[in-house]
Short mmCIF file of C-alpha atoms in Angstrom, two decimals:
data_model
loop_
_atom_site.label_atom_id
_atom_site.label_comp_id
_atom_site.label_asym_id
_atom_site.label_seq_id
_atom_site.Cartn_x
_atom_site.Cartn_y
_atom_site.Cartn_z
CA MET A 845 -30.67 13.74 -5.30
CA ASN A 846 -30.64 15.78 -2.12
CA TYR A 847 -26.84 15.60 -2.13
CA ILE A 848 -26.65 17.00 -5.67
CA ARG A 849 -28.91 19.86 -4.66
CA GLN A 850 -26.63 20.70 -1.73
CA VAL A 851 -23.54 20.60 -3.94
CA PHE A 852 -25.31 22.84 -6.42
CA ARG A 853 -26.25 25.30 -3.70
CA HIS A 854 -22.66 25.57 -2.48
CA LEU A 855 -21.49 26.01 -6.06
CA LYS A 856 -24.06 28.71 -6.71
CA LYS A 857 -23.06 30.58 -3.56
CA ASP A 858 -19.39 30.55 -4.53
CA LEU A 859 -20.08 31.62 -8.09
CA GLN A 860 -22.31 34.43 -6.87
CA LEU A 861 -19.70 35.70 -4.42
CA GLU A 862 -17.03 35.57 -7.10
CA TRP A 863 -19.31 37.33 -9.59
CA ARG A 864 -19.74 40.20 -7.16
CA SER A 865 -16.08 40.62 -6.22
CA ARG A 866 -14.21 39.04 -9.18
CA ASP A 867 -11.13 38.86 -6.93
CA ALA A 868 -9.97 35.37 -7.79
CA ILE A 869 -10.38 35.54 -11.56
CA ASN A 870 -8.85 38.98 -11.99
CA GLY A 871 -5.91 38.10 -9.77
CA MET A 872 -5.28 34.78 -11.49
CA LEU A 873 -5.64 36.27 -14.94
CA PHE A 874 -3.08 38.98 -14.42
CA PHE A 875 -0.76 36.67 -12.53
CA SER A 876 -0.73 34.04 -15.29
CA LEU A 877 -0.21 36.74 -17.89
CA LEU A 878 2.82 37.92 -15.92
CA VAL A 879 4.20 34.38 -15.77
CA VAL A 880 3.83 34.03 -19.54
CA VAL A 881 5.62 37.34 -20.13
CA VAL A 882 8.43 36.43 -17.73
CA PHE A 883 8.90 33.12 -19.53
CA SER A 884 9.07 34.87 -22.87
CA ILE A 885 11.97 36.88 -21.45
CA ALA A 886 13.72 33.71 -20.29
CA PHE A 887 14.04 32.44 -23.87
CA ASP A 888 13.39 33.75 -27.37
CA PRO A 889 9.92 32.59 -28.44
CA THR A 890 10.01 33.87 -32.02
CA GLY A 891 13.62 32.92 -32.76
CA ASN A 892 13.23 29.23 -31.99
CA PRO A 893 9.77 28.12 -33.07
CA THR A 894 10.54 24.42 -32.59
CA THR A 895 11.78 24.91 -29.04
CA THR A 896 8.82 27.13 -28.30
CA ARG A 897 6.45 24.45 -29.49
CA GLN A 898 8.18 21.83 -27.38
CA ILE A 899 8.11 23.78 -24.13
CA SER A 900 4.98 25.91 -24.40
CA GLY A 901 2.80 23.09 -23.02
CA GLY A 902 4.91 23.07 -19.89
CA ILE A 903 4.85 26.87 -19.61
CA LEU A 904 1.08 26.97 -19.96
CA TRP A 905 0.62 24.47 -17.15
CA ILE A 906 3.21 26.09 -14.89
CA ALA A 907 1.47 29.44 -15.33
CA LEU A 908 -1.88 27.84 -14.49
CA LEU A 909 -0.42 25.94 -11.54
CA PHE A 910 1.03 29.08 -9.97
CA ALA A 911 -2.06 31.12 -10.72
CA SER A 912 -4.43 28.55 -9.26
CA VAL A 913 -2.31 28.32 -6.09
CA THR A 914 -2.73 32.05 -5.53
CA ALA A 915 -6.50 31.80 -5.93
CA LEU A 916 -6.89 28.56 -3.98
CA ASN A 917 -5.17 30.11 -0.99
CA GLN A 918 -7.96 32.68 -0.88
CA SER A 919 -10.83 30.35 -1.71
CA TRP A 920 -11.50 29.39 1.92
CA ALA A 921 -10.76 32.83 3.30
CA ARG A 922 -14.31 34.01 2.77
CA GLU A 923 -15.58 31.01 4.75
CA VAL A 924 -13.40 31.93 7.70
CA ARG A 925 -14.65 35.50 7.85
CA ASN A 926 -17.62 35.90 10.24
CA SER A 927 -17.12 32.26 11.34
CA VAL A 928 -19.01 30.90 8.35
CA LEU A 929 -16.94 27.75 8.51
CA ASP A 930 -18.13 27.04 12.06
CA ALA A 931 -21.70 27.34 10.82
CA GLN A 932 -20.89 24.95 7.97
CA ARG A 933 -19.48 22.52 10.51
CA MET A 934 -22.73 22.51 12.46
CA ALA A 935 -24.93 22.29 9.39
CA PRO A 936 -26.61 18.93 8.81
CA ALA A 937 -25.45 18.89 5.17
CA PRO A 938 -22.63 16.43 4.40
CA ALA A 939 -19.18 18.00 4.55
CA SER A 940 -18.16 16.58 1.21
CA ALA A 941 -20.95 18.57 -0.50
CA LEU A 942 -19.30 21.75 0.73
CA PHE A 943 -15.98 20.54 -0.63
CA LEU A 944 -17.37 19.46 -3.98
CA GLY A 945 -19.18 22.75 -4.47
CA LYS A 946 -16.04 24.71 -3.68
CA ALA A 947 -13.88 22.56 -5.96
CA LEU A 948 -16.35 22.90 -8.84
CA ALA A 949 -16.41 26.68 -8.35
CA ASN A 950 -12.60 26.76 -8.45
CA LEU A 951 -12.70 24.63 -11.59
CA ALA A 952 -14.97 27.22 -13.17
CA PHE A 953 -12.63 30.07 -12.21
CA VAL A 954 -9.49 28.39 -13.54
CA THR A 955 -11.32 27.38 -16.72
CA ALA A 956 -12.32 31.01 -17.26
CA VAL A 957 -8.66 31.98 -16.92
CA GLU A 958 -7.68 29.30 -19.45
CA LEU A 959 -10.19 30.60 -21.95
CA VAL A 960 -8.49 33.99 -21.86
CA LEU A 961 -4.97 32.63 -21.62
CA ALA A 962 -5.17 30.26 -24.61
CA PRO A 963 -5.59 33.01 -27.26
CA LEU A 964 -2.81 34.98 -25.57
CA PHE A 965 -0.58 31.95 -25.93
CA VAL A 966 -1.31 31.74 -29.61
CA VAL A 967 -0.47 35.43 -29.99
CA PHE A 968 2.66 35.58 -27.85
CA PHE A 969 4.26 32.23 -28.64
CA ASP A 970 2.79 31.71 -32.11
CA VAL A 971 1.78 28.14 -31.33
CA HIS A 972 -0.89 26.08 -32.99
CA ALA A 973 -1.48 22.38 -32.51
CA LEU A 974 0.21 20.14 -35.07
CA GLY A 975 -1.49 17.07 -33.58
CA ASP A 976 -5.18 16.52 -32.79
CA GLY A 977 -6.04 19.93 -31.40
CA TRP A 978 -9.48 18.93 -30.20
CA LEU A 979 -7.83 16.61 -27.67
CA LEU A 980 -7.01 19.74 -25.69
CA LEU A 981 -10.73 19.98 -24.93
CA ALA A 982 -10.31 16.85 -22.83
CA ILE A 983 -6.81 17.52 -21.53
CA MET A 984 -7.50 21.00 -20.18
CA PRO A 985 -10.54 20.19 -17.96
CA LEU A 986 -9.01 16.94 -16.66
CA GLY A 987 -5.70 18.63 -15.87
CA THR A 988 -7.40 21.60 -14.26
CA TRP A 989 -9.54 19.33 -12.13
CA ALA A 990 -6.44 17.43 -10.99
CA LEU A 991 -4.89 20.69 -9.75
CA VAL A 992 -8.07 22.12 -8.33
CA VAL A 993 -9.41 19.11 -6.44
CA ASN A 994 -6.22 18.54 -4.46
CA GLY A 995 -5.58 22.26 -4.18
CA THR A 996 -9.00 22.95 -2.66
CA PHE A 997 -8.47 20.09 -0.25
CA PHE A 998 -5.02 21.20 0.88
CA ALA A 999 -6.14 24.81 1.15
CA ALA A 1000 -8.83 23.66 3.58
CA LEU A 1001 -6.28 21.50 5.38
CA GLY A 1002 -3.91 24.43 5.80
CA LEU A 1003 -6.55 26.82 7.10
CA ARG A 1004 -5.65 26.42 10.74
CA THR A 1005 -1.90 26.12 10.40
CA ARG A 1006 0.89 28.62 10.55
CA ASN A 1007 2.34 29.74 7.19
CA ARG A 1008 -0.77 28.56 5.37
CA GLU A 1009 0.08 30.52 2.22
CA LEU A 1010 3.33 28.60 1.98
CA LEU A 1011 1.92 25.25 3.02
CA LEU A 1012 -0.39 24.88 0.02
CA PRO A 1013 2.32 24.73 -2.69
CA LEU A 1014 4.54 22.66 -0.38
CA LEU A 1015 1.86 19.99 -0.22
CA LEU A 1016 0.28 20.40 -3.62
CA PHE A 1017 3.35 20.25 -5.88
CA PRO A 1018 4.78 16.89 -4.72
CA ILE A 1019 1.34 15.26 -4.71
CA SER A 1020 0.64 16.65 -8.19
CA VAL A 1021 3.81 15.29 -9.82
CA PRO A 1022 2.04 12.48 -11.72
CA ALA A 1023 -0.73 14.84 -12.85
CA ILE A 1024 1.68 17.56 -13.99
CA LEU A 1025 3.69 14.93 -15.82
CA SER A 1026 0.59 13.66 -17.66
CA MET A 1027 -0.90 17.01 -18.59
CA VAL A 1028 2.37 18.56 -19.73
CA ASN A 1029 3.26 15.49 -21.81
CA ALA A 1030 -0.22 15.23 -23.31
CA THR A 1031 -0.29 18.93 -24.20
CA THR A 1032 3.22 18.82 -25.66
CA ASP A 1033 2.34 15.73 -27.71
CA VAL A 1034 -0.69 17.50 -29.12
CA LEU A 1035 1.19 20.72 -29.86
CA THR A 1036 4.22 19.12 -31.50
CA GLY A 1037 2.32 16.28 -33.15
CA ASP A 1038 5.54 14.40 -33.89
CA VAL A 1039 4.86 11.34 -31.74
CA ASP A 1040 2.69 8.41 -32.50
CA PRO A 1041 -0.94 9.42 -32.04
CA ILE A 1042 -1.65 6.85 -29.31
CA GLN A 1043 0.57 8.64 -26.81
CA PRO A 1044 -1.73 11.56 -25.89
CA TYR A 1045 -4.50 9.05 -25.16
CA PHE A 1046 -2.20 7.21 -22.81
CA TRP A 1047 -1.48 10.37 -20.80
CA LEU A 1048 -5.14 11.29 -20.91
CA LYS A 1049 -6.08 7.96 -19.38
CA LEU A 1050 -3.47 8.37 -16.68
CA LEU A 1051 -4.79 11.84 -15.93
CA ALA A 1052 -8.35 10.53 -15.71
CA ALA A 1053 -7.25 7.75 -13.35
CA TYR A 1054 -5.43 10.30 -11.18
CA ASP A 1055 -8.55 12.48 -11.10
CA ILE A 1056 -10.81 9.60 -10.09
CA ILE A 1057 -8.46 8.34 -7.37
CA PHE A 1058 -7.82 11.70 -5.74
CA THR A 1059 -11.41 12.95 -6.03
CA THR A 1060 -12.47 9.84 -4.13
CA VAL A 1061 -9.80 10.28 -1.48
CA CYS A 1062 -10.64 13.98 -1.03
CA LEU A 1063 -14.36 13.29 -0.68
CA LEU A 1064 -13.71 10.54 1.85
CA LEU A 1065 -11.28 12.50 3.99
CA PHE A 1066 -12.77 15.99 3.83
CA GLU A 1067 -15.00 15.44 6.82
CA THR A 1068 -11.95 14.48 8.90
CA ILE A 1069 -10.26 17.73 7.86
CA LEU A 1070 -13.29 19.89 8.53
CA HIS A 1071 -13.79 18.51 12.03
CA ALA A 1072 -10.11 18.14 12.90
CA GLU A 1073 -9.63 19.27 16.44
CA MET B 325 -18.22 24.60 40.05
CA GLN B 326 -18.83 22.42 43.09
CA SER B 327 -16.88 22.58 46.29
CA SER B 328 -13.84 20.46 46.85
CA SER B 329 -15.50 18.53 49.66
CA GLY B 330 -17.51 16.32 47.34
CA GLY B 331 -18.89 16.74 43.85
CA VAL B 332 -16.01 17.00 41.44
CA ARG B 333 -13.84 13.98 41.56
CA MET B 334 -10.84 14.13 39.30
CA LEU B 335 -10.20 10.77 37.74
CA PRO B 336 -6.59 9.79 37.30
CA VAL B 337 -5.57 10.01 33.66
CA GLN B 338 -5.13 6.70 31.98
CA LEU B 339 -1.45 7.08 31.25
CA GLU B 340 1.11 4.38 31.55
CA SER B 341 3.59 5.35 34.18
CA PRO B 342 7.11 5.92 32.85
CA SER B 343 8.58 2.47 32.78
CA ARG B 344 11.05 1.91 35.57
CA SER B 345 11.86 -1.58 34.44
CA VAL B 346 15.31 -2.18 33.05
CA VAL B 347 14.14 -4.57 30.33
CA PRO B 348 13.70 -1.96 27.55
CA ARG B 349 17.00 -0.32 28.41
CA VAL B 350 18.91 -3.60 28.36
CA ALA B 351 17.16 -4.59 25.14
CA ALA B 352 18.06 -1.26 23.52
CA ALA B 353 21.68 -1.57 24.67
CA LEU B 354 21.94 -5.13 23.35
CA TRP B 355 20.26 -4.15 20.10
CA SER B 356 22.64 -1.25 19.53
CA ALA B 357 25.64 -3.44 20.39
CA VAL B 358 24.52 -6.01 17.81
CA ALA B 359 23.91 -3.22 15.27
CA VAL B 360 27.41 -1.80 15.79
CA VAL B 361 29.03 -5.24 15.50
CA VAL B 362 27.10 -6.05 12.30
CA LEU B 363 27.97 -2.65 10.84
CA ILE B 364 31.65 -3.22 11.61
CA ILE B 365 31.54 -6.61 9.89
CA GLY B 366 29.70 -5.00 6.98
CA PHE B 367 32.30 -2.24 6.73
CA ARG B 368 35.13 -4.78 6.72
CA GLN B 369 33.38 -6.83 4.05
CA ALA B 370 32.55 -3.84 1.86
CA ILE B 371 35.88 -2.04 2.05
CA PHE B 372 38.49 -4.78 2.50
CA LEU B 373 37.23 -8.29 1.75
CA VAL B 374 34.90 -8.19 -1.23
CA PRO B 375 36.75 -8.24 -4.60
CA THR B 376 37.08 -4.96 -6.49
CA GLU B 377 34.51 -4.53 -9.23
CA ALA B 378 35.95 -4.99 -12.73
CA THR B 379 34.86 -1.88 -14.61
CA MET B 380 34.24 0.72 -11.92
CA GLY B 381 36.96 -0.18 -9.45
CA ASN B 382 36.85 0.95 -5.85
CA VAL B 383 34.17 3.56 -6.55
CA GLN B 384 31.68 0.75 -6.76
CA ARG B 385 32.09 0.07 -3.02
CA ILE B 386 29.76 2.97 -2.22
CA PHE B 387 27.06 0.71 -3.62
CA TYR B 388 27.14 -1.31 -0.37
CA TYR B 389 25.98 1.80 1.45
CA HIS B 390 23.69 3.05 -1.28
CA LEU B 391 21.65 -0.13 -1.62
CA PRO B 392 20.68 -0.60 2.09
CA SER B 393 19.60 3.06 2.39
CA ALA B 394 17.67 2.88 -0.86
CA ILE B 395 15.82 -0.27 0.20
CA LEU B 396 15.16 0.83 3.79
CA GLY B 397 13.97 4.23 2.57
CA MET B 398 11.19 2.41 0.77
CA ILE B 399 10.22 0.27 3.79
CA PHE B 400 9.69 2.94 6.45
CA PRO B 401 6.97 4.80 4.48
CA TYR B 402 4.78 1.70 4.94
CA ILE B 403 5.17 2.03 8.71
CA ASN B 404 4.29 5.72 8.44
CA CYS B 405 1.15 4.99 6.43
CA ALA B 406 0.02 2.15 8.73
CA ALA B 407 0.59 4.29 11.83
CA SER B 408 -1.32 7.22 10.31
CA LEU B 409 -4.29 5.01 9.43
CA ALA B 410 -4.17 3.64 12.97
CA TYR B 411 -4.19 7.19 14.29
CA LEU B 412 -7.25 8.13 12.23
CA PHE B 413 -9.00 4.97 13.40
CA LEU B 414 -8.12 5.35 17.09
CA ARG B 415 -8.31 9.09 17.65
CA ARG B 416 -11.93 9.05 18.86
CA ARG B 417 -11.79 5.58 20.40
CA ASP B 418 -8.59 5.56 22.42
CA PRO B 419 -6.75 8.90 22.38
CA TRP B 420 -3.69 7.70 24.25
CA LYS B 421 -3.11 4.77 21.88
CA ALA B 422 -3.77 7.12 18.97
CA LEU B 423 -0.97 9.37 20.23
CA GLY B 424 1.27 6.31 20.23
CA ALA B 425 0.43 5.69 16.59
CA ASP B 426 1.21 9.34 15.87
CA ALA B 427 4.59 9.02 17.60
CA LEU B 428 5.35 6.00 15.41
CA ALA B 429 4.26 7.95 12.32
CA VAL B 430 6.57 10.89 13.00
CA ALA B 431 9.49 8.61 13.89
CA SER B 432 9.13 6.56 10.71
CA ALA B 433 8.73 9.66 8.53
CA GLU B 434 11.93 11.17 9.89
CA ILE B 435 13.84 7.93 9.34
CA THR B 436 12.42 7.71 5.82
CA VAL B 437 13.82 11.15 5.07
CA ILE B 438 17.21 10.19 6.52
CA PHE B 439 17.51 6.99 4.51
CA VAL B 440 16.23 8.53 1.28
CA SER B 441 18.63 11.47 1.69
CA ILE B 442 21.55 9.07 2.18
CA GLY B 443 20.35 7.07 -0.81
CA LEU B 444 20.19 10.18 -2.99
CA LEU B 445 23.57 11.50 -1.83
CA THR B 446 25.43 8.22 -2.23
CA GLY B 447 23.75 7.64 -5.59
CA SER B 448 24.86 11.06 -6.73
CA LEU B 449 28.41 10.47 -5.51
CA TRP B 450 28.46 7.21 -7.43
CA ALA B 451 26.92 8.74 -10.56
CA LYS B 452 29.65 11.34 -11.02
CA PRO B 453 32.50 8.87 -11.68
CA ALA B 454 30.28 6.19 -13.23
CA TRP B 455 28.12 8.28 -15.58
CA GLY B 456 30.09 11.52 -15.63
CA ILE B 457 27.21 13.57 -14.20
CA TRP B 458 26.00 14.14 -10.66
CA TRP B 459 22.37 13.72 -11.51
CA ALA B 460 20.67 11.82 -14.34
CA TRP B 461 16.94 12.31 -14.65
CA ASP B 462 16.30 8.64 -15.17
CA ALA B 463 13.23 6.89 -13.81
CA ARG B 464 14.70 5.55 -10.61
CA THR B 465 16.40 8.73 -9.37
CA THR B 466 13.38 10.86 -10.26
CA THR B 467 10.92 8.64 -8.42
CA TYR B 468 13.26 8.59 -5.47
CA LEU B 469 13.42 12.37 -5.44
CA VAL B 470 9.62 12.52 -5.47
CA LEU B 471 9.53 10.14 -2.50
CA TRP B 472 11.93 12.44 -0.66
CA MET B 473 9.83 15.52 -1.49
CA LEU B 474 6.63 13.86 -0.25
CA TYR B 475 8.02 13.03 3.17
CA VAL B 476 9.84 16.31 3.61
CA SER B 477 6.57 18.11 2.88
CA TYR B 478 4.86 15.82 5.38
CA LEU B 479 7.35 16.79 8.09
CA LEU B 480 7.10 20.48 7.20
CA ALA B 481 3.31 20.33 7.36
CA ARG B 482 3.57 18.68 10.75
CA ARG B 483 5.76 21.49 11.97
CA PHE B 484 3.43 24.17 10.63
CA SER B 485 0.27 22.63 12.03
CA GLY B 486 1.38 22.61 15.64
CA GLY B 487 1.73 19.70 18.01
CA ASN B 488 -1.93 19.39 19.00
CA ASP B 489 -4.61 16.84 18.11
CA GLN B 490 -5.69 18.89 15.11
CA GLY B 491 -2.13 18.90 13.79
CA HIS B 492 -1.87 15.14 14.25
CA THR B 493 -5.08 14.58 12.30
CA LEU B 494 -3.96 16.83 9.45
CA ALA B 495 -0.58 15.08 9.36
CA ALA B 496 -2.25 11.66 9.23
CA VAL B 497 -4.39 12.78 6.29
CA ILE B 498 -1.32 14.08 4.44
CA SER B 499 0.41 10.78 5.09
CA VAL B 500 -2.49 8.90 3.49
CA PHE B 501 -2.25 11.19 0.45
CA ALA B 502 1.49 10.63 0.20
CA ALA B 503 1.11 6.87 0.48
CA ILE B 504 -1.51 6.83 -2.30
CA ASN B 505 0.66 9.07 -4.44
CA VAL B 506 3.85 7.01 -4.16
CA PRO B 507 2.81 4.11 -6.44
CA ILE B 508 1.11 6.47 -8.92
CA SER B 509 4.21 8.63 -9.33
CA PHE B 510 6.48 5.60 -9.48
CA MET B 511 4.49 4.11 -12.33
CA SER B 512 3.92 7.38 -14.20
CA ILE B 513 7.58 8.37 -14.10
CA ARG B 514 8.61 4.92 -15.20
CA TRP B 515 6.25 5.15 -18.20
CA TRP B 516 7.48 8.65 -18.92
CA ARG B 517 11.11 7.63 -19.00
CA THR B 518 10.61 4.38 -20.86
CA GLN B 519 8.71 6.19 -23.58
CA HIS B 520 11.50 8.70 -23.99
CA PRO B 521 14.33 6.19 -24.19
CA ALA B 522 17.16 6.95 -21.83
CA PRO B 523 20.49 5.17 -21.99
CA VAL B 524 20.36 1.89 -20.15
CA PHE B 525 22.73 2.20 -17.25
CA GLY B 526 24.74 -0.63 -15.80
CA GLY B 527 24.35 -2.06 -12.35
CA ASP B 528 20.74 -2.87 -12.98
CA GLY B 529 21.26 -6.47 -13.85
CA SER B 530 22.94 -9.26 -12.01
CA LEU B 531 25.33 -9.05 -9.10
CA ASP B 532 28.18 -11.53 -8.84
CA PRO B 533 27.72 -13.83 -5.80
CA SER B 534 31.17 -12.85 -4.53
CA PHE B 535 29.72 -9.42 -3.64
CA TYR B 536 26.86 -10.89 -1.60
CA PRO B 537 28.51 -10.86 1.86
CA ALA B 538 29.05 -7.09 1.74
CA VAL B 539 25.48 -6.49 0.56
CA TRP B 540 23.81 -8.70 3.14
CA TRP B 541 25.91 -7.62 6.14
CA ASN B 542 25.39 -3.97 5.36
CA LEU B 543 21.69 -4.40 4.70
CA ALA B 544 21.28 -6.22 8.02
CA GLY B 545 23.41 -3.66 9.87
CA TRP B 546 21.58 -0.61 8.54
CA ALA B 547 18.20 -2.26 9.10
CA LEU B 548 19.18 -2.91 12.73
CA TRP B 549 20.35 0.69 13.03
CA GLY B 550 17.16 2.03 11.41
CA PHE B 551 14.83 0.14 13.72
CA LEU B 552 16.96 1.13 16.72
CA VAL B 553 16.62 4.81 15.84
CA LEU B 554 12.92 4.26 15.18
CA GLY B 555 12.49 2.83 18.68
CA LEU B 556 14.52 5.61 20.30
CA ARG B 557 12.67 8.35 18.44
CA TYR B 558 9.35 6.70 19.29
CA SER B 559 10.10 6.54 23.01
CA LEU B 560 11.36 10.12 22.97
CA GLU B 561 8.16 11.32 21.33
CA ARG B 562 6.16 9.19 23.78
CA ARG B 563 7.86 10.86 26.75
CA ARG B 564 7.23 14.29 25.28
CA GLN B 565 3.54 13.41 24.91
CA ARG B 566 3.36 12.14 28.50
CA ILE B 567 4.90 15.32 29.88
CA GLN B 568 2.52 17.38 27.76
CA GLU B 569 -0.52 15.45 29.01
CA GLU B 570 0.60 15.74 32.64
CA ALA B 571 1.17 19.47 32.27
CA ALA B 572 -2.30 19.86 30.73
CA LEU B 573 -3.83 17.89 33.58
CA GLU B 574 -2.04 19.98 36.20
CA ALA B 575 -3.24 23.15 34.50
CA ILE B 576 -6.83 21.89 34.67
CA GLU B 577 -6.47 20.97 38.33
CA ALA B 578 -4.94 24.33 39.16
CA SER B 579 -7.76 26.18 37.41
CA LEU B 580 -10.32 24.15 39.41
CA GLU B 581 -8.68 25.14 42.70
CA ILE B 582 -8.75 28.82 41.89
CA THR B 583 -12.38 29.00 40.82
CA GLN B 584 -13.93 27.28 43.81
#
């Protein structure tokens, strides 16, 4: 109970800070919009509606992946300023509560970006789900959590290294391969709707398993990262 | 700070002295001699003795170099993971042993990258004449590429995080992540590719027993070579650590002399 309260307090602090500055959300939002526009230059979205439908799931996730990397790199920066992180290290609260609060806050930010990006996708690429559209309500949060939980962890890991801006994608992308595979395939299956309806559930289950495994690993190892020296 | 006449007594660091005994050197020399002999036998078997494969011809002989690298590239990650777990366990209990585990981890990660790179390159060289393309995104090549990416990113992260205790801890944590991720990506990519049917390529099934000598001699030879390089890289890293520790100790002693 106490643990949940500590997580909630960290979450509230991060949300409050973000509400005052709105740096992460604004940056991510514009960045992902730019990625979508650049992709629409790379191929003709209105000329080939079938192709667009087949690849727009991948484009959506790539835009979100890049955008969340830019925000995750900054998410620990405000802890470093004024040596807040050293204070957190000395605090009697469990380290994993700090991590969980931060990851949940990042989840909220990326979800906010998705809520704006999804209508834009419908407008720009003229996509609508031919399969069970409501499945996206499960795919999006699970996929976002898969990116955000590992991303928050590796951003913390890279804090005291050289080239930390570069290190995060270098570590995050290879580790995320199974998750990216699942969320892109699940989203594409829902959008195209031309596969047998069991398939999205299969990818959804894989994504959930990935989330559970890596959330556990992150929570177990975060203390080692925080006190690594 | 107390005077040098009493109080502070510097304890000798608990380091093993650099081994003067000839046993490891002789063992390494013998081991490398055996490795070279086995590799020569393997080369003779693979290139001259084993019968030419019926459909692919001489191109198939690259398989005797592809298979050992591919198999060994999947064995050394286990050593890396075990050594990293040992490091995380030992780092507060026995720092010098923990550094040994870290040396083993970096050595095995580098050898993993070497073997997986050779596996990927030879596979690609074989794929061009056999399949007509350099790279097919089938399950096995894709999983292998992911394995390569994981350990290259591990080595890059090591380089970025500096050669101190903090860097070792971060590297060990990344290694644990990579080790957990390997089976998940292997299975997920296999499911991905089996659901989108790809052409079933040859070479997956049985191997005629007349090819066995080339396979076994080369596998043995490259395994001997791999563990030899692992040992050499480990002892090199161990020496670097010892020099670093001695330099740190001298710096501490020097600073004590000045401040008295």
